[in-house]
Amino acid sequence: MKTYLKFALHLTSLLMLFGCFGQNSSQIYNQKKKAFTADVLRQKWSEPDKIKSMIEPIIVMNYGRTQNLGSSKLGGTPDLPSTIEWPKFEGHSMVFYGQLNLSDIANLHQDSLLPKTGILYFFSYFPAPESEFGAAYDFIKDKAEYKVIYVENVAALEPTKFPKDLTADYHFKQRSLNFELKFQLPPTIECSAYDAANLGTKDADIYDQLLTNNDHCEESTVLGTPCPIQYGVDFDWAYSYLDITDFSDPKQKESIDKLRPEFINLFSFPMYDIFEKIGYSNCYFGITKEDLKNKNFKKAVFVMQDT
């Protein structure tokens, strides 16, 4: 009897395992979305279709162990072709935040306009730490102070070394990345998706209560609405993209509101744990749908938020 039970359990495990492997990425995507949608709709929404319209995929970044040449990572040094130099700002080497190998997440998204192959590299300039709390910096940074590089052909990558002029404080330890597909409702009401839904009073109250009860927000993500520290990140992306400083001008506000829905979360993460020597802000790289479609990563924008 015991032998039979062991065999039955083993067979069940194998069937579950091969059943999982037998599913393609589209099936897994749809199943996860369906399960999340069913959970959300347990609330007594007056207009559930509006809530369903806000459900969005996010790709969550977690630390992994694999450290192959060209794999996704935070910190360390980039794996670059010899033809590409480490970026500088006014002669000073930028900080390397990380690289995102797009093939690592190719099966985790649909219709996001992200390329399926190639590597994105993320850099930003910071002066040396001025105190124990880190460096002095602006939260909406000048466009010349950061850079996103896209390398499509990854056949000729080489490991690099930290530049000699980059302070040792910014020689950050490398952490490899794994990725997981999840779904969410935007974790803030200060975002274009929430504005577009135009919820009635009852549903707005339920939504507000959900956000109040949810004390956890995914911070290290690709796609979806980023977890804000202060207010909606799409405002800051639009300010930076349009180089707007007069927030009270009604014409400029109209331009901001028109542009906000066009942004895609390219790479967002907190600085704590790896980049504390710079500070404790959250970092957000965004890009418009049109620029992403054209692979124009030079027009990506980088902003930061802090408490």
Coordinates of C-alpha atoms in Angstrom, one line a residue:
M1 CA 0.0 0.0 0.0
K2 CA 2.8 2.4 0.9
T3 CA 4.6 1.6 -2.3
Y4 CA 1.4 2.4 -4.3
L5 CA 1.0 5.7 -2.5
K6 CA 4.6 6.7 -3.1
F7 CA 4.2 5.8 -6.8
A8 CA 0.9 7.8 -7.1
L9 CA 2.4 10.8 -5.4
H10 CA 5.5 10.6 -7.7
L11 CA 3.2 10.3 -10.8
T12 CA 1.1 13.2 -9.7
S13 CA 4.2 15.4 -9.2
L14 CA 5.5 14.5 -12.7
L15 CA 2.1 15.3 -14.3
M16 CA 2.0 18.7 -12.6
L17 CA 5.6 19.4 -13.6
F18 CA 5.1 18.4 -17.3
G19 CA 1.7 20.2 -17.3
C20 CA 3.5 23.4 -16.3
F21 CA 6.2 23.0 -18.9
G22 CA 3.6 22.1 -21.5
Q23 CA 2.0 25.6 -21.1
N24 CA 3.3 28.3 -23.4
S25 CA 4.0 31.8 -22.1
S26 CA 0.7 33.2 -23.5
Q27 CA -1.3 30.6 -21.5
I28 CA 0.6 31.3 -18.3
Y29 CA 0.1 35.1 -18.9
N30 CA -3.6 34.7 -19.4
Q31 CA -4.0 32.3 -16.4
K32 CA -2.2 34.7 -14.0
K33 CA -4.3 37.6 -15.3
K34 CA -7.5 35.6 -14.9
A35 CA -6.7 34.6 -11.4
F36 CA -5.8 38.2 -10.4
T37 CA -8.9 39.6 -12.0
A38 CA -11.1 37.1 -10.2
D39 CA -9.5 38.1 -6.9
V40 CA -10.0 41.8 -7.5
L41 CA -13.6 41.4 -8.6
R42 CA -14.5 39.9 -5.2
Q43 CA -15.0 43.5 -4.1
K44 CA -18.5 44.9 -4.6
W45 CA -17.6 47.3 -7.4
S46 CA -20.4 49.3 -9.0
E47 CA -18.6 49.3 -12.4
P48 CA -16.3 46.3 -12.5
D49 CA -15.4 46.8 -16.2
K50 CA -13.6 50.0 -15.2
I51 CA -11.6 48.2 -12.6
K52 CA -10.7 45.4 -15.1
S53 CA -9.5 48.1 -17.5
M54 CA -6.9 49.1 -14.9
I55 CA -5.4 45.7 -14.3
E56 CA -1.9 45.7 -15.6
P57 CA 1.1 43.3 -15.8
I58 CA 4.3 44.1 -14.0
I59 CA 7.6 42.2 -14.1
V60 CA 9.1 42.0 -10.7
M61 CA 12.9 41.8 -10.2
N62 CA 14.4 39.6 -7.6
Y63 CA 18.0 38.8 -6.7
G64 CA 19.3 35.6 -8.4
R65 CA 22.5 33.6 -8.5
T66 CA 23.4 33.4 -12.2
Q67 CA 26.2 35.7 -13.2
N68 CA 26.9 34.9 -16.9
L69 CA 28.3 37.4 -19.3
G70 CA 25.4 39.6 -20.5
S71 CA 22.9 38.4 -17.9
S72 CA 20.6 40.9 -16.1
K73 CA 22.0 42.5 -13.0
L74 CA 22.1 45.5 -10.7
G75 CA 25.5 47.0 -9.7
G76 CA 28.9 45.6 -10.7
T77 CA 30.2 46.7 -14.1
P78 CA 28.5 46.5 -17.5
D79 CA 29.3 43.8 -20.1
L80 CA 29.7 46.0 -23.2
P81 CA 31.0 45.7 -26.7
S82 CA 34.5 47.2 -27.1
T83 CA 33.1 49.9 -29.3
I84 CA 31.0 51.4 -26.5
E85 CA 32.8 53.5 -23.8
W86 CA 31.6 53.9 -20.2
P87 CA 29.5 57.1 -20.3
K88 CA 30.7 60.4 -18.8
F89 CA 29.2 63.7 -17.7
E90 CA 31.4 66.7 -18.0
G91 CA 34.5 64.4 -18.0
H92 CA 33.3 62.4 -14.9
S93 CA 32.3 58.7 -15.2
M94 CA 28.7 57.9 -14.5
V95 CA 27.5 55.4 -12.0
F96 CA 26.4 52.1 -13.5
Y97 CA 23.0 51.0 -12.2
G98 CA 22.5 47.8 -14.1
Q99 CA 21.8 46.0 -17.3
L100 CA 18.6 44.4 -18.4
N101 CA 18.9 41.5 -20.9
L102 CA 15.6 41.7 -22.7
S103 CA 15.7 38.0 -23.6
D104 CA 15.4 37.3 -19.8
I105 CA 11.9 38.8 -19.8
A106 CA 10.8 38.1 -23.4
N107 CA 8.2 35.5 -22.4
L108 CA 6.8 37.6 -19.5
H109 CA 5.1 40.4 -21.4
Q110 CA 2.7 41.0 -24.3
D111 CA 2.2 44.0 -26.5
S112 CA 4.5 46.2 -24.4
L113 CA 6.7 47.3 -27.4
L114 CA 9.8 46.1 -25.6
P115 CA 12.3 44.4 -27.9
K116 CA 12.6 40.7 -27.3
T117 CA 16.4 40.7 -27.6
G118 CA 19.4 42.9 -26.8
I119 CA 20.5 44.6 -23.6
L120 CA 19.6 47.9 -22.0
Y121 CA 22.2 49.6 -19.8
F122 CA 21.4 52.3 -17.2
F123 CA 23.8 55.0 -16.0
S124 CA 23.6 58.3 -14.1
Y125 CA 26.1 60.8 -12.8
F126 CA 26.4 61.6 -9.1
P127 CA 29.1 63.6 -7.3
A128 CA 31.0 61.9 -4.6
P129 CA 29.1 61.4 -1.3
E130 CA 29.1 64.6 0.7
S131 CA 28.2 63.0 4.0
E132 CA 27.0 59.8 5.6
F133 CA 23.6 60.3 3.9
G134 CA 25.1 60.2 0.4
A135 CA 25.5 62.6 -2.5
A136 CA 23.7 65.8 -3.4
Y137 CA 21.5 65.5 -6.4
D138 CA 18.3 66.7 -8.1
F139 CA 15.3 64.5 -8.2
I140 CA 14.5 65.5 -11.8
K141 CA 17.9 65.2 -13.3
D142 CA 19.3 67.1 -16.3
K143 CA 19.2 65.0 -19.4
A144 CA 23.0 65.1 -19.8
E145 CA 23.4 63.5 -16.4
Y146 CA 22.1 60.1 -17.3
K147 CA 22.2 57.7 -20.2
V148 CA 20.3 54.6 -21.4
I149 CA 22.2 52.5 -23.9
Y150 CA 20.7 49.8 -26.1
V151 CA 22.9 47.1 -27.6
E152 CA 21.1 44.9 -30.1
N153 CA 23.9 42.5 -31.0
V154 CA 25.1 40.8 -27.9
A155 CA 27.6 38.5 -29.6
A156 CA 30.7 40.6 -28.8
L157 CA 30.2 41.6 -25.2
E158 CA 33.2 42.0 -22.9
P159 CA 33.4 42.5 -19.1
T160 CA 34.6 45.9 -18.1
K161 CA 36.4 47.4 -15.1
F162 CA 35.4 50.3 -12.9
P163 CA 36.9 53.6 -14.3
K164 CA 39.8 55.0 -12.4
D165 CA 38.1 58.3 -11.8
L166 CA 34.9 56.7 -10.3
T167 CA 35.1 57.0 -6.5
A168 CA 35.4 53.6 -4.8
D169 CA 32.2 54.4 -2.9
Y170 CA 30.4 53.8 -6.2
H171 CA 32.0 50.5 -7.0
F172 CA 28.8 48.6 -6.1
K173 CA 28.6 44.9 -5.6
Q174 CA 27.0 43.0 -8.5
R175 CA 23.6 41.3 -7.9
S176 CA 22.2 39.1 -10.6
L177 CA 18.4 39.3 -11.3
N178 CA 15.6 36.9 -11.8
F179 CA 12.1 38.0 -13.0
E180 CA 8.5 37.1 -12.2
L181 CA 5.3 38.1 -13.9
K182 CA 2.6 39.5 -11.7
F183 CA -0.5 41.6 -12.2
Q184 CA -1.6 44.6 -10.2
L185 CA -4.0 47.5 -9.9
P186 CA -2.0 50.8 -10.1
P187 CA -0.6 51.3 -6.5
T188 CA -1.5 55.0 -6.5
I189 CA -4.5 57.1 -7.6
E190 CA -2.0 59.7 -9.0
C191 CA -1.5 58.0 -12.3
S192 CA -3.0 58.3 -15.8
A193 CA -4.7 54.9 -15.7
Y194 CA -6.7 55.8 -12.6
D195 CA -7.6 59.2 -14.2
A196 CA -8.8 57.5 -17.4
A197 CA -11.0 55.0 -15.4
N198 CA -13.0 57.9 -14.0
L199 CA -14.4 55.9 -11.1
G200 CA -17.7 56.8 -9.3
T201 CA -17.7 57.8 -5.7
K202 CA -18.4 54.3 -4.4
D203 CA -15.7 52.5 -6.4
A204 CA -13.2 55.3 -5.7
D205 CA -13.8 54.7 -1.9
I206 CA -13.3 51.0 -2.3
Y207 CA -10.1 51.6 -4.3
D208 CA -8.8 54.0 -1.7
Q209 CA -9.4 51.4 1.0
L210 CA -7.6 48.8 -1.0
L211 CA -4.5 51.1 -1.2
T212 CA -4.8 51.9 2.5
N213 CA -4.9 48.2 3.4
N214 CA -2.0 47.3 1.1
D215 CA 1.1 48.2 2.9
H216 CA 3.4 46.5 0.3
C217 CA 4.2 47.8 -3.1
E218 CA 6.5 46.2 -5.6
E219 CA 9.5 48.6 -6.0
S220 CA 11.8 46.7 -8.4
T221 CA 9.9 46.4 -11.6
V222 CA 9.7 46.6 -15.4
L223 CA 6.3 47.7 -16.9
G224 CA 3.2 48.6 -15.0
T225 CA 2.7 51.7 -12.8
P226 CA 5.8 52.2 -10.6
C227 CA 5.5 52.3 -6.8
P228 CA 5.7 56.0 -5.9
I229 CA 7.3 57.4 -2.8
Q230 CA 5.6 60.8 -3.2
Y231 CA 3.2 61.1 -6.1
G232 CA 2.6 59.6 -9.5
V233 CA 5.8 59.0 -11.4
D234 CA 4.3 59.7 -14.8
F235 CA 4.0 63.4 -13.8
D236 CA 7.8 63.5 -13.2
W237 CA 8.5 61.7 -16.4
A238 CA 6.4 64.2 -18.4
Y239 CA 8.0 67.2 -16.6
S240 CA 11.5 65.8 -17.5
Y241 CA 10.6 64.9 -21.1
L242 CA 9.2 68.3 -21.8
D243 CA 11.8 70.1 -19.7
I244 CA 9.0 72.0 -17.8
T245 CA 9.8 73.9 -14.7
D246 CA 6.8 76.2 -14.3
F247 CA 4.2 73.7 -13.0
S248 CA 1.5 76.4 -12.5
D249 CA 1.3 77.3 -16.2
P250 CA -2.1 75.9 -17.4
K251 CA -0.9 75.4 -20.9
Q252 CA 2.1 73.4 -19.7
K253 CA -0.2 71.4 -17.4
E254 CA -2.3 70.5 -20.4
S255 CA 0.8 69.3 -22.2
I256 CA 1.8 67.2 -19.1
D257 CA -1.6 65.5 -18.8
K258 CA -1.6 64.7 -22.5
L259 CA 1.8 63.1 -22.3
R260 CA 1.5 61.1 -19.0
P261 CA -0.4 58.1 -20.5
E262 CA 2.3 57.6 -23.1
F263 CA 5.0 56.5 -20.7
I264 CA 6.1 52.9 -20.1
N265 CA 8.0 51.9 -17.0
L266 CA 11.4 50.8 -18.4
F267 CA 13.3 50.1 -15.2
S268 CA 12.4 51.1 -11.6
F269 CA 14.2 50.2 -8.4
P270 CA 15.1 51.5 -4.9
M271 CA 18.7 52.6 -4.1
Y272 CA 18.7 51.0 -0.6
D273 CA 20.5 47.7 -0.2
I274 CA 22.9 48.2 -3.1
F275 CA 23.2 51.9 -3.8
E276 CA 23.0 53.4 -0.3
K277 CA 26.3 55.3 -0.7
I278 CA 24.4 57.6 -3.2
G279 CA 21.2 57.9 -1.1
Y280 CA 17.9 56.2 -0.3
S281 CA 15.7 57.4 -3.2
N282 CA 13.7 55.3 -5.6
C283 CA 14.9 55.4 -9.3
Y284 CA 12.6 55.4 -12.3
F285 CA 13.5 55.1 -15.9
G286 CA 10.6 55.8 -18.3
I287 CA 10.1 56.0 -22.0
T288 CA 7.2 57.0 -24.3
K289 CA 5.5 54.4 -26.4
E290 CA 6.6 56.1 -29.6
D291 CA 10.2 56.3 -28.6
L292 CA 10.1 52.7 -27.4
K293 CA 8.6 51.6 -30.7
N294 CA 11.4 53.3 -32.6
K295 CA 14.0 51.9 -30.1
N296 CA 15.0 55.5 -29.4
F297 CA 16.3 54.9 -25.9
K298 CA 18.3 58.2 -26.0
K299 CA 15.0 59.9 -25.2
A300 CA 14.3 57.8 -22.1
V301 CA 14.0 59.9 -19.0
F302 CA 15.3 59.3 -15.5
V303 CA 13.7 60.7 -12.3
M304 CA 14.0 60.0 -8.6
Q305 CA 11.7 60.3 -5.6
D306 CA 12.4 60.4 -1.9
T307 CA 10.5 61.0 1.3

